[in-house]
Every structure is written in C-alpha cells, then in structure tokens.
C-alpha cells in the first residue's frame, strides 16, 4: 500500500515541477507531468482505495468518482491527439485549458486518496513499520 508519506512526497515534487513548467508557459511539459501524476493517482485510487471498501454502495460511489478521472485522462489524450492537426495559435489556448483541467483533477483526486488513506490507516492496527498508525 502507498504510504501517506510517499503520496505527500509525490505531490510536493509534482507541485514544484508543475509550477515551474507553467511559469515558463511550457504547457506541453506541464500536461505531460500532470498526465503522469494523474495516471498514478488513478491507479492508487483503483488498486488501494477501492480495494478496501467493503460496502457495495460506497464502493459503487467511489468507483463512479474514480471513473470521472479516467474519463478526464481519455479526454485529455484525445484533445492532445487532435491538436496535432490545428494551428499552433489555437493549440496554445487549448493546452492552457488542459493545464487548468489537469491541475484541478490532480488536486481533487489527491485529496480524495489522502482522505481515504488516513481513514484506512486509522482503522488498521499499527505494525512495527507503521509509526503512529500511519500507513
């Protein structure tokens, strides 16, 4: 299971790199970075959060929530593919919008996962490797 510390470090690194690329207006690099992180977060949400939810109703709600981010990934990849065939002036504005979409998606999914991992950690008995009950 991904630890809260690992997830926190991933987000610190992402936030710094993402901020740097956006400040340089290097939207291609920002989109690539955000896609990579969002894909990791979706995998964590699917494999580690959804996997521990027992209640079928809650599991279904969480599954629908995660599916929204999978659709965001597909949408972004589709737009990027389409932008290969349009004017660079038009593509720039679209990439700027994708950066905003991905930034909010990464932030939202990170918060969802972090909250879920904290709840899971609080319900699990601590082991020798888990200080203070934190996974």
PDB file of C-alpha atoms in Angstrom:
ATOM      1  CA  UNK A   1       0.000   0.000   0.000  1.00  0.00           C
ATOM      2  CA  UNK A   2       1.187   3.502  -0.799  1.00  0.00           C
ATOM      3  CA  UNK A   3       2.114   5.347   2.356  1.00  0.00           C
ATOM      4  CA  UNK A   4       0.805   8.779   3.183  1.00  0.00           C
ATOM      5  CA  UNK A   5       4.409   9.988   3.283  1.00  0.00           C
ATOM      6  CA  UNK A   6       5.122   8.616  -0.220  1.00  0.00           C
ATOM      7  CA  UNK A   7       1.986  10.230  -1.578  1.00  0.00           C
ATOM      8  CA  UNK A   8       2.850  13.506   0.085  1.00  0.00           C
ATOM      9  CA  UNK A   9       6.359  13.451  -1.402  1.00  0.00           C
ATOM     10  CA  UNK A  10       4.968  12.684  -4.853  1.00  0.00           C
ATOM     11  CA  UNK A  11       2.678  15.695  -4.616  1.00  0.00           C
ATOM     12  CA  UNK A  12       5.418  18.008  -3.315  1.00  0.00           C
ATOM     13  CA  UNK A  13       7.657  17.088  -6.232  1.00  0.00           C
ATOM     14  CA  UNK A  14       4.772  17.353  -8.716  1.00  0.00           C
ATOM     15  CA  UNK A  15       3.656  20.734  -7.384  1.00  0.00           C
ATOM     16  CA  UNK A  16       7.146  22.212  -7.675  1.00  0.00           C
ATOM     17  CA  UNK A  17       7.808  20.851 -11.171  1.00  0.00           C
ATOM     18  CA  UNK A  18       4.308  21.715 -12.394  1.00  0.00           C
ATOM     19  CA  UNK A  19       4.593  25.252 -11.069  1.00  0.00           C
ATOM     20  CA  UNK A  20       7.975  25.679 -12.764  1.00  0.00           C
ATOM     21  CA  UNK A  21       6.732  24.456 -16.144  1.00  0.00           C
ATOM     22  CA  UNK A  22       3.583  26.581 -16.018  1.00  0.00           C
ATOM     23  CA  UNK A  23       5.541  29.698 -15.040  1.00  0.00           C
ATOM     24  CA  UNK A  24       7.708  29.128 -18.140  1.00  0.00           C
ATOM     25  CA  UNK A  25       4.498  28.610 -20.137  1.00  0.00           C
ATOM     26  CA  UNK A  26       5.815  25.202 -21.178  1.00  0.00           C
ATOM     27  CA  UNK A  27       2.343  23.717 -21.391  1.00  0.00           C
ATOM     28  CA  UNK A  28       3.490  20.556 -23.172  1.00  0.00           C
ATOM     29  CA  UNK A  29       5.757  19.655 -20.241  1.00  0.00           C
ATOM     30  CA  UNK A  30       3.092  20.654 -17.694  1.00  0.00           C
ATOM     31  CA  UNK A  31       0.479  18.485 -19.415  1.00  0.00           C
ATOM     32  CA  UNK A  32       2.861  15.542 -19.665  1.00  0.00           C
ATOM     33  CA  UNK A  33       3.752  15.794 -15.973  1.00  0.00           C
ATOM     34  CA  UNK A  34       0.131  16.182 -14.864  1.00  0.00           C
ATOM     35  CA  UNK A  35      -0.960  13.228 -17.012  1.00  0.00           C
ATOM     36  CA  UNK A  36       1.738  11.040 -15.477  1.00  0.00           C
ATOM     37  CA  UNK A  37       0.750  12.004 -11.920  1.00  0.00           C
ATOM     38  CA  UNK A  38      -2.983  11.688 -12.614  1.00  0.00           C
ATOM     39  CA  UNK A  39      -2.415   8.196 -14.044  1.00  0.00           C
ATOM     40  CA  UNK A  40      -0.506   7.227 -10.879  1.00  0.00           C
ATOM     41  CA  UNK A  41      -3.251   8.653  -8.675  1.00  0.00           C
ATOM     42  CA  UNK A  42      -5.973   6.828 -10.612  1.00  0.00           C
ATOM     43  CA  UNK A  43      -4.040   3.561 -10.195  1.00  0.00           C
ATOM     44  CA  UNK A  44      -3.655   4.175  -6.453  1.00  0.00           C
ATOM     45  CA  UNK A  45      -7.349   5.028  -6.135  1.00  0.00           C
ATOM     46  CA  UNK A  46      -8.397   1.926  -8.101  1.00  0.00           C
ATOM     47  CA  UNK A  47      -5.995  -0.562  -6.549  1.00  0.00           C
ATOM     48  CA  UNK A  48      -5.564   0.668  -2.998  1.00  0.00           C
ATOM     49  CA  UNK A  49      -8.631   2.684  -2.071  1.00  0.00           C
ATOM     50  CA  UNK A  50     -11.382   0.907  -3.976  1.00  0.00           C
ATOM     51  CA  UNK A  51      -9.902  -2.452  -2.991  1.00  0.00           C
ATOM     52  CA  UNK A  52     -10.518  -1.903   0.722  1.00  0.00           C
ATOM     53  CA  UNK A  53     -14.082  -0.580   0.502  1.00  0.00           C
ATOM     54  CA  UNK A  54     -16.459  -3.324   1.606  1.00  0.00           C
ATOM     55  CA  UNK A  55     -19.880  -1.647   1.426  1.00  0.00           C
ATOM     56  CA  UNK A  56     -21.264  -2.142  -2.117  1.00  0.00           C
ATOM     57  CA  UNK A  57     -22.992   1.253  -2.218  1.00  0.00           C
ATOM     58  CA  UNK A  58     -19.916   3.143  -1.082  1.00  0.00           C
ATOM     59  CA  UNK A  59     -17.766   1.066  -3.426  1.00  0.00           C
ATOM     60  CA  UNK A  60     -20.031   1.950  -6.353  1.00  0.00           C
ATOM     61  CA  UNK A  61     -19.907   5.654  -5.472  1.00  0.00           C
ATOM     62  CA  UNK A  62     -16.121   5.582  -5.217  1.00  0.00           C
ATOM     63  CA  UNK A  63     -15.892   3.667  -8.493  1.00  0.00           C
ATOM     64  CA  UNK A  64     -18.008   6.306 -10.251  1.00  0.00           C
ATOM     65  CA  UNK A  65     -15.879   9.055  -8.730  1.00  0.00           C
ATOM     66  CA  UNK A  66     -12.644   7.444  -9.940  1.00  0.00           C
ATOM     67  CA  UNK A  67     -14.179   6.798 -13.375  1.00  0.00           C
ATOM     68  CA  UNK A  68     -14.591  10.542 -13.783  1.00  0.00           C
ATOM     69  CA  UNK A  69     -10.829  10.960 -13.579  1.00  0.00           C
ATOM     70  CA  UNK A  70     -10.275   8.117 -16.034  1.00  0.00           C
ATOM     71  CA  UNK A  71     -12.546   9.997 -18.431  1.00  0.00           C
ATOM     72  CA  UNK A  72     -10.506  13.157 -17.846  1.00  0.00           C
ATOM     73  CA  UNK A  73      -7.384  11.211 -18.836  1.00  0.00           C
ATOM     74  CA  UNK A  74      -9.056   9.927 -22.008  1.00  0.00           C
ATOM     75  CA  UNK A  75     -10.428  13.360 -22.874  1.00  0.00           C
ATOM     76  CA  UNK A  76      -7.028  14.993 -22.422  1.00  0.00           C
ATOM     77  CA  UNK A  77      -5.267  12.405 -24.563  1.00  0.00           C
ATOM     78  CA  UNK A  78      -7.924  12.796 -27.266  1.00  0.00           C
ATOM     79  CA  UNK A  79      -7.604  16.580 -27.288  1.00  0.00           C
ATOM     80  CA  UNK A  80      -3.812  16.335 -27.480  1.00  0.00           C
ATOM     81  CA  UNK A  81      -4.109  13.993 -30.449  1.00  0.00           C
ATOM     82  CA  UNK A  82      -6.497  16.391 -32.177  1.00  0.00           C
ATOM     83  CA  UNK A  83      -4.255  19.380 -31.517  1.00  0.00           C
ATOM     84  CA  UNK A  84      -1.606  17.863 -33.772  1.00  0.00           C
ATOM     85  CA  UNK A  85      -3.758  18.930 -36.725  1.00  0.00           C
ATOM     86  CA  UNK A  86      -4.626  22.523 -35.803  1.00  0.00           C
ATOM     87  CA  UNK A  87      -2.888  25.867 -35.890  1.00  0.00           C
ATOM     88  CA  UNK A  88      -0.301  26.418 -33.125  1.00  0.00           C
ATOM     89  CA  UNK A  89      -2.152  29.622 -32.155  1.00  0.00           C
ATOM     90  CA  UNK A  90      -5.327  27.653 -31.471  1.00  0.00           C
ATOM     91  CA  UNK A  91      -3.437  24.783 -29.847  1.00  0.00           C
ATOM     92  CA  UNK A  92      -1.787  27.113 -27.325  1.00  0.00           C
ATOM     93  CA  UNK A  93      -5.145  28.219 -25.878  1.00  0.00           C
ATOM     94  CA  UNK A  94      -6.428  24.665 -25.741  1.00  0.00           C
ATOM     95  CA  UNK A  95      -3.291  23.481 -23.971  1.00  0.00           C
ATOM     96  CA  UNK A  96      -3.704  26.270 -21.442  1.00  0.00           C
ATOM     97  CA  UNK A  97      -7.214  24.983 -20.692  1.00  0.00           C
ATOM     98  CA  UNK A  98      -5.934  21.409 -20.414  1.00  0.00           C
ATOM     99  CA  UNK A  99      -3.349  22.576 -17.871  1.00  0.00           C
ATOM    100  CA  UNK A 100      -6.141  24.056 -15.743  1.00  0.00           C
ATOM    101  CA  UNK A 101      -8.283  20.923 -16.061  1.00  0.00           C
ATOM    102  CA  UNK A 102      -5.417  18.614 -15.144  1.00  0.00           C
ATOM    103  CA  UNK A 103      -4.234  20.784 -12.249  1.00  0.00           C
ATOM    104  CA  UNK A 104      -7.661  20.698 -10.621  1.00  0.00           C
ATOM    105  CA  UNK A 105      -8.105  16.974 -11.346  1.00  0.00           C
ATOM    106  CA  UNK A 106      -4.766  16.066  -9.756  1.00  0.00           C
ATOM    107  CA  UNK A 107      -5.544  18.200  -6.710  1.00  0.00           C
ATOM    108  CA  UNK A 108      -9.039  16.754  -6.248  1.00  0.00           C
ATOM    109  CA  UNK A 109      -8.012  13.124  -6.672  1.00  0.00           C
ATOM    110  CA  UNK A 110      -5.019  13.599  -4.378  1.00  0.00           C
ATOM    111  CA  UNK A 111      -7.339  14.942  -1.659  1.00  0.00           C
ATOM    112  CA  UNK A 112      -9.722  12.012  -2.122  1.00  0.00           C
ATOM    113  CA  UNK A 113      -6.915   9.451  -1.861  1.00  0.00           C
ATOM    114  CA  UNK A 114      -5.236  11.173   1.075  1.00  0.00           C
ATOM    115  CA  UNK A 115      -8.504  11.254   2.995  1.00  0.00           C
ATOM    116  CA  UNK A 116      -9.173   7.597   2.222  1.00  0.00           C
ATOM    117  CA  UNK A 117      -5.658   6.517   3.236  1.00  0.00           C
ATOM    118  CA  UNK A 118      -5.948   8.413   6.511  1.00  0.00           C
ATOM    119  CA  UNK A 119      -9.240   6.648   7.271  1.00  0.00           C
ATOM    120  CA  UNK A 120      -7.763   3.251   6.318  1.00  0.00           C
ATOM    121  CA  UNK A 121      -4.688   3.927   8.467  1.00  0.00           C
ATOM    122  CA  UNK A 122      -6.851   4.883  11.428  1.00  0.00           C
ATOM    123  CA  UNK A 123      -8.815   1.628  11.149  1.00  0.00           C
ATOM    124  CA  UNK A 124      -5.770  -0.615  10.791  1.00  0.00           C
ATOM    125  CA  UNK A 125      -3.789  -1.773  13.808  1.00  0.00           C
ATOM    126  CA  UNK A 126      -0.253  -0.342  13.797  1.00  0.00           C
ATOM    127  CA  UNK A 127       2.647  -2.621  12.886  1.00  0.00           C
ATOM    128  CA  UNK A 128       6.333  -2.229  13.609  1.00  0.00           C
ATOM    129  CA  UNK A 129       6.817  -0.395  10.309  1.00  0.00           C
ATOM    130  CA  UNK A 130       3.876   1.961  10.827  1.00  0.00           C
ATOM    131  CA  UNK A 131       4.711   4.717  13.265  1.00  0.00           C
ATOM    132  CA  UNK A 132       1.686   6.293  14.915  1.00  0.00           C
ATOM    133  CA  UNK A 133      -0.692   4.097  12.886  1.00  0.00           C
ATOM    134  CA  UNK A 134       0.069   5.885   9.631  1.00  0.00           C
ATOM    135  CA  UNK A 135       0.463   3.629   6.622  1.00  0.00           C
TER     136      UNK A 135
END
